[in-house]
Amino acid sequence: MASEAKQNPFDKAMLLAVTVKMLGVSRKVDTAEVEVNTDKELLRVSKKILDCSEYDAIKSGVVEMKKYLKSRVVPGVRFVKGGIFPIPNSRIEEVDAKLKEYTTHFNANVELFMDAYEKRKSESIVRLADLGDNNDYPPVAKVRKAFDISTDFISIGPPQSLQSISKELYDKEKEKLQIKFQEAAVQVQDAMRVMFADLVGHMVERLQPGEDGKKKIFKESLVNKFADFLESFQDRNICIFSAVLDIIKMFSREVIAIGIPIGSTDSFCFP
């Protein structure tokens, strides 16, 4: 029992660092070029040098990728910075394969943007009129290098090399991490409860008759969200909250019993 108490649940996860580089399309505007009755020391003006569907497609792909990652992370972990995602070990291969798909799609969209760059540049300069400036636009070779996605899996813990330098410092950092892990475990539990409560609340609302007394329908997107939550819960629940698991299992069986097609709870791994 003592060894179990000391077990670090975050040994069941790794940190995924995702860095996305994009060409910036915003530029400052000299306030001297703006005619307005105000103290220009208090004025900040910018312009958008490109407005095109090709660039928007790249951004949309990045948003979709981050949305996917958030659906696979251990939720509620606050000791990690933005752009870093705690991924359960059991999901690493799946996430890595999916990231390769997103990166391929990203690069394909970048190439489409590059094909249209010079044309979109000319169109934007015309639209900007007096504020259009050819110097705002980098050369093609530099533009291509501005786009990139890089990923790195990082283990959670103090670097082993630190132990060979100073065991005292290593132990100190390890102790600090243990405190963070304990706090994070509570955060994960709270986050899982909130996620489940939101889904249940939405489903209960759909079970209530409308103002006209007619039954509401369950949209496929809601059913899919609930099924996806169930399918990924066991992996994301690295801290093993048995009470939450029992509630989810019970609710899921009731949902199936009233005919909502989320699949069978037998297909999910509940302890």
PDB file of C-alpha atoms in Angstrom:
ATOM      1  CA  MET A   1       0.000   0.000   0.000  1.00  0.00           C
ATOM      2  CA  ALA A   2       2.822   2.375   0.804  1.00  0.00           C
ATOM      3  CA  SER A   3       4.387   1.915  -2.618  1.00  0.00           C
ATOM      4  CA  GLU A   4       1.019   2.604  -4.259  1.00  0.00           C
ATOM      5  CA  ALA A   5       0.638   5.832  -2.281  1.00  0.00           C
ATOM      6  CA  LYS A   6       3.961   7.056  -3.557  1.00  0.00           C
ATOM      7  CA  GLN A   7       3.242   6.115  -7.142  1.00  0.00           C
ATOM      8  CA  ASN A   8       3.307   9.142  -9.427  1.00  0.00           C
ATOM      9  CA  PRO A   9       0.267   9.102 -11.752  1.00  0.00           C
ATOM     10  CA  PHE A  10       2.134  11.332 -14.184  1.00  0.00           C
ATOM     11  CA  ASP A  11       4.448   8.429 -14.952  1.00  0.00           C
ATOM     12  CA  LYS A  12       1.495   7.433 -17.150  1.00  0.00           C
ATOM     13  CA  ALA A  13       1.839  10.538 -19.331  1.00  0.00           C
ATOM     14  CA  MET A  14       4.369  12.484 -21.350  1.00  0.00           C
ATOM     15  CA  LEU A  15       4.481  16.131 -22.317  1.00  0.00           C
ATOM     16  CA  LEU A  16       4.049  16.945 -25.981  1.00  0.00           C
ATOM     17  CA  ALA A  17       5.514  20.289 -27.040  1.00  0.00           C
ATOM     18  CA  VAL A  18       3.957  21.617 -30.242  1.00  0.00           C
ATOM     19  CA  THR A  19       5.410  24.688 -31.927  1.00  0.00           C
ATOM     20  CA  VAL A  20       3.577  26.282 -34.829  1.00  0.00           C
ATOM     21  CA  LYS A  21       5.231  29.009 -36.882  1.00  0.00           C
ATOM     22  CA  MET A  22       3.139  31.202 -39.164  1.00  0.00           C
ATOM     23  CA  LEU A  23       3.808  34.212 -41.322  1.00  0.00           C
ATOM     24  CA  GLY A  24       2.649  37.316 -39.488  1.00  0.00           C
ATOM     25  CA  VAL A  25       0.170  39.332 -41.548  1.00  0.00           C
ATOM     26  CA  SER A  26      -0.259  42.329 -39.271  1.00  0.00           C
ATOM     27  CA  ARG A  27       1.856  45.485 -39.520  1.00  0.00           C
ATOM     28  CA  LYS A  28       1.929  48.709 -37.519  1.00  0.00           C
ATOM     29  CA  VAL A  29       0.639  51.851 -39.165  1.00  0.00           C
ATOM     30  CA  ASP A  30       2.395  55.167 -38.621  1.00  0.00           C
ATOM     31  CA  THR A  31      -0.127  57.294 -36.719  1.00  0.00           C
ATOM     32  CA  ALA A  32       1.041  60.275 -38.778  1.00  0.00           C
ATOM     33  CA  GLU A  33      -0.841  58.674 -41.667  1.00  0.00           C
ATOM     34  CA  VAL A  34      -4.077  58.612 -39.682  1.00  0.00           C
ATOM     35  CA  GLU A  35      -6.280  61.699 -39.626  1.00  0.00           C
ATOM     36  CA  VAL A  36      -8.298  61.641 -36.431  1.00  0.00           C
ATOM     37  CA  ASN A  37      -9.052  64.107 -33.648  1.00  0.00           C
ATOM     38  CA  THR A  38      -7.245  62.398 -30.772  1.00  0.00           C
ATOM     39  CA  ASP A  39      -3.947  62.355 -28.893  1.00  0.00           C
ATOM     40  CA  LYS A  40      -1.899  60.109 -31.174  1.00  0.00           C
ATOM     41  CA  GLU A  41       0.362  59.135 -28.283  1.00  0.00           C
ATOM     42  CA  LEU A  42      -2.589  57.049 -27.120  1.00  0.00           C
ATOM     43  CA  LEU A  43      -3.254  55.587 -30.540  1.00  0.00           C
ATOM     44  CA  ARG A  44      -2.130  52.200 -31.846  1.00  0.00           C
ATOM     45  CA  VAL A  45      -3.055  51.339 -35.427  1.00  0.00           C
ATOM     46  CA  SER A  46      -2.321  48.199 -37.420  1.00  0.00           C
ATOM     47  CA  LYS A  47      -3.171  46.879 -40.852  1.00  0.00           C
ATOM     48  CA  LYS A  48      -3.712  43.412 -42.251  1.00  0.00           C
ATOM     49  CA  ILE A  49      -1.382  42.944 -45.208  1.00  0.00           C
ATOM     50  CA  LEU A  50      -2.994  39.738 -46.486  1.00  0.00           C
ATOM     51  CA  ASP A  51      -6.604  38.637 -46.554  1.00  0.00           C
ATOM     52  CA  CYS A  52      -7.020  35.375 -48.450  1.00  0.00           C
ATOM     53  CA  SER A  53      -8.671  31.986 -48.188  1.00  0.00           C
ATOM     54  CA  GLU A  54      -5.356  30.151 -48.652  1.00  0.00           C
ATOM     55  CA  TYR A  55      -3.926  31.684 -45.476  1.00  0.00           C
ATOM     56  CA  ASP A  56      -7.204  31.135 -43.601  1.00  0.00           C
ATOM     57  CA  ALA A  57      -7.082  27.430 -44.554  1.00  0.00           C
ATOM     58  CA  ILE A  58      -3.677  27.099 -42.882  1.00  0.00           C
ATOM     59  CA  LYS A  59      -4.986  28.759 -39.718  1.00  0.00           C
ATOM     60  CA  SER A  60      -8.107  26.581 -39.694  1.00  0.00           C
ATOM     61  CA  GLY A  61      -5.965  23.440 -39.887  1.00  0.00           C
ATOM     62  CA  VAL A  62      -3.921  24.590 -36.884  1.00  0.00           C
ATOM     63  CA  VAL A  63      -7.096  25.318 -34.905  1.00  0.00           C
ATOM     64  CA  GLU A  64      -8.428  21.838 -35.756  1.00  0.00           C
ATOM     65  CA  MET A  65      -5.132  20.247 -34.680  1.00  0.00           C
ATOM     66  CA  LYS A  66      -5.159  22.024 -31.313  1.00  0.00           C
ATOM     67  CA  LYS A  67      -8.804  21.083 -30.806  1.00  0.00           C
ATOM     68  CA  TYR A  68      -7.905  17.440 -31.411  1.00  0.00           C
ATOM     69  CA  LEU A  69      -4.975  17.602 -28.977  1.00  0.00           C
ATOM     70  CA  LYS A  70      -7.192  19.112 -26.279  1.00  0.00           C
ATOM     71  CA  SER A  71      -9.560  16.154 -26.719  1.00  0.00           C
ATOM     72  CA  ARG A  72      -6.702  13.747 -25.977  1.00  0.00           C
ATOM     73  CA  VAL A  73      -4.815  15.476 -23.147  1.00  0.00           C
ATOM     74  CA  VAL A  74      -4.983  14.780 -19.436  1.00  0.00           C
ATOM     75  CA  PRO A  75      -7.261  17.758 -18.643  1.00  0.00           C
ATOM     76  CA  GLY A  76      -6.855  20.412 -15.964  1.00  0.00           C
ATOM     77  CA  VAL A  77      -3.058  20.204 -15.612  1.00  0.00           C
ATOM     78  CA  ARG A  78      -1.970  23.764 -14.844  1.00  0.00           C
ATOM     79  CA  PHE A  79       1.757  23.320 -14.292  1.00  0.00           C
ATOM     80  CA  VAL A  80       2.385  23.076 -18.041  1.00  0.00           C
ATOM     81  CA  LYS A  81       2.741  26.136 -20.256  1.00  0.00           C
ATOM     82  CA  GLY A  82       0.838  26.957 -23.426  1.00  0.00           C
ATOM     83  CA  GLY A  83       1.769  24.829 -26.405  1.00  0.00           C
ATOM     84  CA  ILE A  84       2.567  21.849 -24.166  1.00  0.00           C
ATOM     85  CA  PHE A  85       0.068  19.004 -23.912  1.00  0.00           C
ATOM     86  CA  PRO A  86       0.148  16.183 -21.311  1.00  0.00           C
ATOM     87  CA  ILE A  87      -0.643  13.061 -23.333  1.00  0.00           C
ATOM     88  CA  PRO A  88      -1.428   9.677 -21.716  1.00  0.00           C
ATOM     89  CA  ASN A  89       1.214   7.078 -22.599  1.00  0.00           C
ATOM     90  CA  SER A  90      -1.480   4.821 -24.020  1.00  0.00           C
ATOM     91  CA  ARG A  91      -2.401   7.541 -26.554  1.00  0.00           C
ATOM     92  CA  ILE A  92       1.073   8.584 -27.685  1.00  0.00           C
ATOM     93  CA  GLU A  93       1.205   6.438 -30.841  1.00  0.00           C
ATOM     94  CA  GLU A  94      -2.295   7.511 -31.875  1.00  0.00           C
ATOM     95  CA  VAL A  95      -1.516  11.200 -31.267  1.00  0.00           C
ATOM     96  CA  ASP A  96       1.819  10.983 -33.065  1.00  0.00           C
ATOM     97  CA  ALA A  97       0.164   9.423 -36.134  1.00  0.00           C
ATOM     98  CA  LYS A  98      -2.572  12.067 -36.114  1.00  0.00           C
ATOM     99  CA  LEU A  99      -0.013  14.871 -35.822  1.00  0.00           C
ATOM    100  CA  LYS A 100       1.747  13.538 -38.911  1.00  0.00           C
ATOM    101  CA  GLU A 101      -1.561  13.799 -40.776  1.00  0.00           C
ATOM    102  CA  TYR A 102      -2.090  17.369 -39.575  1.00  0.00           C
ATOM    103  CA  THR A 103       1.481  18.309 -40.519  1.00  0.00           C
ATOM    104  CA  THR A 104       1.051  16.859 -44.009  1.00  0.00           C
ATOM    105  CA  HIS A 105      -2.201  18.802 -44.406  1.00  0.00           C
ATOM    106  CA  PHE A 106      -0.501  21.940 -43.037  1.00  0.00           C
ATOM    107  CA  ASN A 107       2.350  21.697 -45.546  1.00  0.00           C
ATOM    108  CA  ALA A 108      -0.059  21.093 -48.426  1.00  0.00           C
ATOM    109  CA  ASN A 109      -2.018  24.224 -47.485  1.00  0.00           C
ATOM    110  CA  VAL A 110       1.204  26.202 -47.206  1.00  0.00           C
ATOM    111  CA  GLU A 111       2.128  25.207 -50.761  1.00  0.00           C
ATOM    112  CA  LEU A 112      -1.285  26.364 -51.997  1.00  0.00           C
ATOM    113  CA  PHE A 113      -0.723  29.645 -50.199  1.00  0.00           C
ATOM    114  CA  MET A 114       2.735  29.991 -51.745  1.00  0.00           C
ATOM    115  CA  ASP A 115       1.276  29.459 -55.228  1.00  0.00           C
ATOM    116  CA  ALA A 116      -1.147  32.330 -54.601  1.00  0.00           C
ATOM    117  CA  TYR A 117       1.193  34.574 -52.580  1.00  0.00           C
ATOM    118  CA  GLU A 118       2.296  37.017 -55.259  1.00  0.00           C
ATOM    119  CA  LYS A 119      -1.253  37.425 -56.572  1.00  0.00           C
ATOM    120  CA  ARG A 120      -2.728  37.922 -53.085  1.00  0.00           C
ATOM    121  CA  LYS A 121       0.071  40.366 -52.286  1.00  0.00           C
ATOM    122  CA  SER A 122      -0.786  42.513 -55.315  1.00  0.00           C
ATOM    123  CA  GLU A 123      -4.501  42.378 -54.510  1.00  0.00           C
ATOM    124  CA  SER A 124      -3.893  43.437 -50.914  1.00  0.00           C
ATOM    125  CA  ILE A 125      -1.650  46.366 -51.876  1.00  0.00           C
ATOM    126  CA  VAL A 126      -4.431  47.633 -54.142  1.00  0.00           C
ATOM    127  CA  ARG A 127      -7.031  47.237 -51.390  1.00  0.00           C
ATOM    128  CA  LEU A 128      -4.817  48.982 -48.825  1.00  0.00           C
ATOM    129  CA  ALA A 129      -4.419  51.910 -51.199  1.00  0.00           C
ATOM    130  CA  ASP A 130      -2.455  54.664 -49.391  1.00  0.00           C
ATOM    131  CA  LEU A 131      -1.351  52.156 -46.732  1.00  0.00           C
ATOM    132  CA  GLY A 132      -0.177  49.572 -49.238  1.00  0.00           C
ATOM    133  CA  ASP A 133       3.590  49.089 -49.119  1.00  0.00           C
ATOM    134  CA  ASN A 134       5.576  46.497 -51.054  1.00  0.00           C
ATOM    135  CA  ASN A 135       8.220  46.541 -48.292  1.00  0.00           C
ATOM    136  CA  ASP A 136       5.706  44.932 -45.889  1.00  0.00           C
ATOM    137  CA  TYR A 137       5.913  41.691 -47.862  1.00  0.00           C
ATOM    138  CA  PRO A 138       8.891  39.331 -47.435  1.00  0.00           C
ATOM    139  CA  PRO A 139      10.358  37.578 -50.504  1.00  0.00           C
ATOM    140  CA  VAL A 140       8.916  34.180 -51.422  1.00  0.00           C
ATOM    141  CA  ALA A 141      11.827  32.137 -50.011  1.00  0.00           C
ATOM    142  CA  LYS A 142      11.536  33.857 -46.633  1.00  0.00           C
ATOM    143  CA  VAL A 143       7.770  33.448 -46.577  1.00  0.00           C
ATOM    144  CA  ARG A 144       8.018  29.670 -47.014  1.00  0.00           C
ATOM    145  CA  LYS A 145      10.478  29.401 -44.131  1.00  0.00           C
ATOM    146  CA  ALA A 146       8.036  31.293 -41.909  1.00  0.00           C
ATOM    147  CA  PHE A 147       5.702  28.265 -41.787  1.00  0.00           C
ATOM    148  CA  ASP A 148       6.527  25.197 -39.733  1.00  0.00           C
ATOM    149  CA  ILE A 149       5.162  22.670 -37.242  1.00  0.00           C
ATOM    150  CA  SER A 150       7.543  20.919 -34.866  1.00  0.00           C
ATOM    151  CA  THR A 151       6.731  18.425 -32.114  1.00  0.00           C
ATOM    152  CA  ASP A 152       8.733  16.946 -29.246  1.00  0.00           C
ATOM    153  CA  PHE A 153       7.762  14.401 -26.610  1.00  0.00           C
ATOM    154  CA  ILE A 154       9.242  15.240 -23.210  1.00  0.00           C
ATOM    155  CA  SER A 155       9.263  13.029 -20.125  1.00  0.00           C
ATOM    156  CA  ILE A 156       7.924  14.591 -16.941  1.00  0.00           C
ATOM    157  CA  GLY A 157      10.563  14.902 -14.245  1.00  0.00           C
ATOM    158  CA  PRO A 158      13.887  16.536 -13.393  1.00  0.00           C
ATOM    159  CA  PRO A 159      16.667  15.797 -15.910  1.00  0.00           C
ATOM    160  CA  GLN A 160      18.721  12.731 -14.956  1.00  0.00           C
ATOM    161  CA  SER A 161      21.907  14.652 -15.810  1.00  0.00           C
ATOM    162  CA  LEU A 162      21.162  16.940 -12.862  1.00  0.00           C
ATOM    163  CA  GLN A 163      21.601  13.994 -10.496  1.00  0.00           C
ATOM    164  CA  SER A 164      25.217  13.542 -11.567  1.00  0.00           C
ATOM    165  CA  ILE A 165      25.888  17.243 -11.011  1.00  0.00           C
ATOM    166  CA  SER A 166      24.171  17.656  -7.642  1.00  0.00           C
ATOM    167  CA  LYS A 167      22.097  14.994  -5.916  1.00  0.00           C
ATOM    168  CA  GLU A 168      20.872  17.590  -3.433  1.00  0.00           C
ATOM    169  CA  LEU A 169      19.592  19.840  -6.201  1.00  0.00           C
ATOM    170  CA  TYR A 170      18.095  16.842  -8.023  1.00  0.00           C
ATOM    171  CA  ASP A 171      16.218  15.726  -4.896  1.00  0.00           C
ATOM    172  CA  LYS A 172      15.010  19.277  -4.313  1.00  0.00           C
ATOM    173  CA  GLU A 173      13.617  19.541  -7.848  1.00  0.00           C
ATOM    174  CA  LYS A 174      12.039  16.103  -7.525  1.00  0.00           C
ATOM    175  CA  GLU A 175      10.322  17.140  -4.304  1.00  0.00           C
ATOM    176  CA  LYS A 176       9.001  20.328  -5.935  1.00  0.00           C
ATOM    177  CA  LEU A 177       7.596  18.252  -8.778  1.00  0.00           C
ATOM    178  CA  GLN A 178       5.874  15.863  -6.375  1.00  0.00           C
ATOM    179  CA  ILE A 179       4.042  18.816  -4.845  1.00  0.00           C
ATOM    180  CA  LYS A 180       3.011  19.979  -8.310  1.00  0.00           C
ATOM    181  CA  PHE A 181       1.854  16.438  -9.155  1.00  0.00           C
ATOM    182  CA  GLN A 182      -0.324  16.303  -6.028  1.00  0.00           C
ATOM    183  CA  GLU A 183      -1.913  19.642  -6.911  1.00  0.00           C
ATOM    184  CA  ALA A 184      -2.347  18.581 -10.535  1.00  0.00           C
ATOM    185  CA  ALA A 185      -4.080  15.335  -9.493  1.00  0.00           C
ATOM    186  CA  VAL A 186      -6.816  17.390  -7.836  1.00  0.00           C
ATOM    187  CA  GLN A 187      -7.009  19.670 -10.886  1.00  0.00           C
ATOM    188  CA  VAL A 188      -7.385  16.658 -13.194  1.00  0.00           C
ATOM    189  CA  GLN A 189     -10.176  15.232 -11.058  1.00  0.00           C
ATOM    190  CA  ASP A 190     -12.020  18.578 -11.021  1.00  0.00           C
ATOM    191  CA  ALA A 191     -11.594  18.995 -14.784  1.00  0.00           C
ATOM    192  CA  MET A 192     -12.908  15.495 -15.532  1.00  0.00           C
ATOM    193  CA  ARG A 193     -15.930  16.120 -13.316  1.00  0.00           C
ATOM    194  CA  VAL A 194     -16.671  19.459 -15.013  1.00  0.00           C
ATOM    195  CA  MET A 195     -16.348  17.928 -18.492  1.00  0.00           C
ATOM    196  CA  PHE A 196     -18.698  15.102 -17.567  1.00  0.00           C
ATOM    197  CA  ALA A 197     -21.158  17.451 -15.814  1.00  0.00           C
ATOM    198  CA  ASP A 198     -21.300  19.700 -18.890  1.00  0.00           C
ATOM    199  CA  LEU A 199     -22.061  16.752 -21.165  1.00  0.00           C
ATOM    200  CA  VAL A 200     -24.674  15.355 -18.782  1.00  0.00           C
ATOM    201  CA  GLY A 201     -26.260  18.782 -18.347  1.00  0.00           C
ATOM    202  CA  HIS A 202     -26.592  19.167 -22.090  1.00  0.00           C
ATOM    203  CA  MET A 203     -28.050  15.687 -22.488  1.00  0.00           C
ATOM    204  CA  VAL A 204     -30.537  16.221 -19.641  1.00  0.00           C
ATOM    205  CA  GLU A 205     -31.617  19.482 -21.254  1.00  0.00           C
ATOM    206  CA  ARG A 206     -32.305  17.599 -24.501  1.00  0.00           C
ATOM    207  CA  LEU A 207     -34.469  15.110 -22.577  1.00  0.00           C
ATOM    208  CA  GLN A 208     -36.776  17.884 -21.379  1.00  0.00           C
ATOM    209  CA  PRO A 209     -39.772  18.706 -23.610  1.00  0.00           C
ATOM    210  CA  GLY A 210     -39.679  22.009 -25.466  1.00  0.00           C
ATOM    211  CA  GLU A 211     -42.033  24.902 -24.715  1.00  0.00           C
ATOM    212  CA  ASP A 212     -44.481  23.403 -27.185  1.00  0.00           C
ATOM    213  CA  GLY A 213     -44.430  20.108 -25.276  1.00  0.00           C
ATOM    214  CA  LYS A 214     -42.707  18.251 -28.073  1.00  0.00           C
ATOM    215  CA  LYS A 215     -39.708  16.037 -27.499  1.00  0.00           C
ATOM    216  CA  LYS A 216     -36.310  17.419 -28.423  1.00  0.00           C
ATOM    217  CA  ILE A 217     -33.906  15.441 -30.555  1.00  0.00           C
ATOM    218  CA  PHE A 218     -30.375  14.373 -29.815  1.00  0.00           C
ATOM    219  CA  LYS A 219     -28.060  15.735 -32.463  1.00  0.00           C
ATOM    220  CA  GLU A 220     -25.430  13.346 -33.713  1.00  0.00           C
ATOM    221  CA  SER A 221     -22.675  15.751 -32.617  1.00  0.00           C
ATOM    222  CA  LEU A 222     -23.793  15.532 -28.973  1.00  0.00           C
ATOM    223  CA  VAL A 223     -23.975  11.745 -29.077  1.00  0.00           C
ATOM    224  CA  ASN A 224     -20.521  11.623 -30.684  1.00  0.00           C
ATOM    225  CA  LYS A 225     -19.064  13.931 -28.032  1.00  0.00           C
ATOM    226  CA  PHE A 226     -20.384  11.714 -25.259  1.00  0.00           C
ATOM    227  CA  ALA A 227     -19.168   8.532 -26.941  1.00  0.00           C
ATOM    228  CA  ASP A 228     -15.750  10.096 -27.524  1.00  0.00           C
ATOM    229  CA  PHE A 229     -15.585  11.184 -23.883  1.00  0.00           C
ATOM    230  CA  LEU A 230     -16.313   7.623 -22.754  1.00  0.00           C
ATOM    231  CA  GLU A 231     -13.834   6.131 -25.209  1.00  0.00           C
ATOM    232  CA  SER A 232     -10.985   8.407 -24.109  1.00  0.00           C
ATOM    233  CA  PHE A 233     -11.851   8.758 -20.410  1.00  0.00           C
ATOM    234  CA  GLN A 234      -9.987   5.714 -19.159  1.00  0.00           C
ATOM    235  CA  ASP A 235      -6.724   6.818 -20.773  1.00  0.00           C
ATOM    236  CA  ARG A 236      -7.039  10.442 -19.683  1.00  0.00           C
ATOM    237  CA  ASN A 237      -8.016   9.477 -16.150  1.00  0.00           C
ATOM    238  CA  ILE A 238      -4.413   8.745 -15.126  1.00  0.00           C
ATOM    239  CA  CYS A 239      -5.157   9.455 -11.471  1.00  0.00           C
ATOM    240  CA  ILE A 240      -7.809   6.677 -11.319  1.00  0.00           C
ATOM    241  CA  PHE A 241     -10.795   8.341  -9.676  1.00  0.00           C
ATOM    242  CA  SER A 242     -12.962   5.284  -8.988  1.00  0.00           C
ATOM    243  CA  ALA A 243     -15.900   7.353  -7.713  1.00  0.00           C
ATOM    244  CA  VAL A 244     -16.057   9.316 -10.959  1.00  0.00           C
ATOM    245  CA  LEU A 245     -15.710   6.104 -12.957  1.00  0.00           C
ATOM    246  CA  ASP A 246     -18.646   4.525 -11.107  1.00  0.00           C
ATOM    247  CA  ILE A 247     -20.869   7.551 -11.799  1.00  0.00           C
ATOM    248  CA  ILE A 248     -19.928   7.630 -15.479  1.00  0.00           C
ATOM    249  CA  LYS A 249     -20.511   3.896 -15.859  1.00  0.00           C
ATOM    250  CA  MET A 250     -23.924   4.098 -14.191  1.00  0.00           C
ATOM    251  CA  PHE A 251     -25.005   7.107 -16.248  1.00  0.00           C
ATOM    252  CA  SER A 252     -23.794   5.514 -19.478  1.00  0.00           C
ATOM    253  CA  ARG A 253     -25.919   2.411 -18.870  1.00  0.00           C
ATOM    254  CA  GLU A 254     -28.962   4.597 -18.229  1.00  0.00           C
ATOM    255  CA  VAL A 255     -28.309   6.503 -21.473  1.00  0.00           C
ATOM    256  CA  ILE A 256     -28.116   3.235 -23.399  1.00  0.00           C
ATOM    257  CA  ALA A 257     -31.254   1.969 -21.663  1.00  0.00           C
ATOM    258  CA  ILE A 258     -33.343   4.872 -22.961  1.00  0.00           C
ATOM    259  CA  GLY A 259     -32.173   4.213 -26.498  1.00  0.00           C
ATOM    260  CA  ILE A 260     -29.407   6.768 -27.124  1.00  0.00           C
ATOM    261  CA  PRO A 261     -26.861   4.999 -29.382  1.00  0.00           C
ATOM    262  CA  ILE A 262     -23.500   5.603 -27.699  1.00  0.00           C
ATOM    263  CA  GLY A 263     -22.418   1.985 -27.886  1.00  0.00           C
ATOM    264  CA  SER A 264     -22.149  -0.500 -25.042  1.00  0.00           C
ATOM    265  CA  THR A 265     -20.317   0.200 -21.787  1.00  0.00           C
ATOM    266  CA  ASP A 266     -18.869  -3.293 -22.183  1.00  0.00           C
ATOM    267  CA  SER A 267     -16.555  -1.856 -24.817  1.00  0.00           C
ATOM    268  CA  PHE A 268     -15.017   0.580 -22.353  1.00  0.00           C
ATOM    269  CA  CYS A 269     -12.363  -0.413 -19.830  1.00  0.00           C
ATOM    270  CA  PHE A 270     -13.786   0.424 -16.424  1.00  0.00           C
ATOM    271  CA  PRO A 271     -11.879  -0.926 -13.408  1.00  0.00           C
TER     272      PRO A 271
END
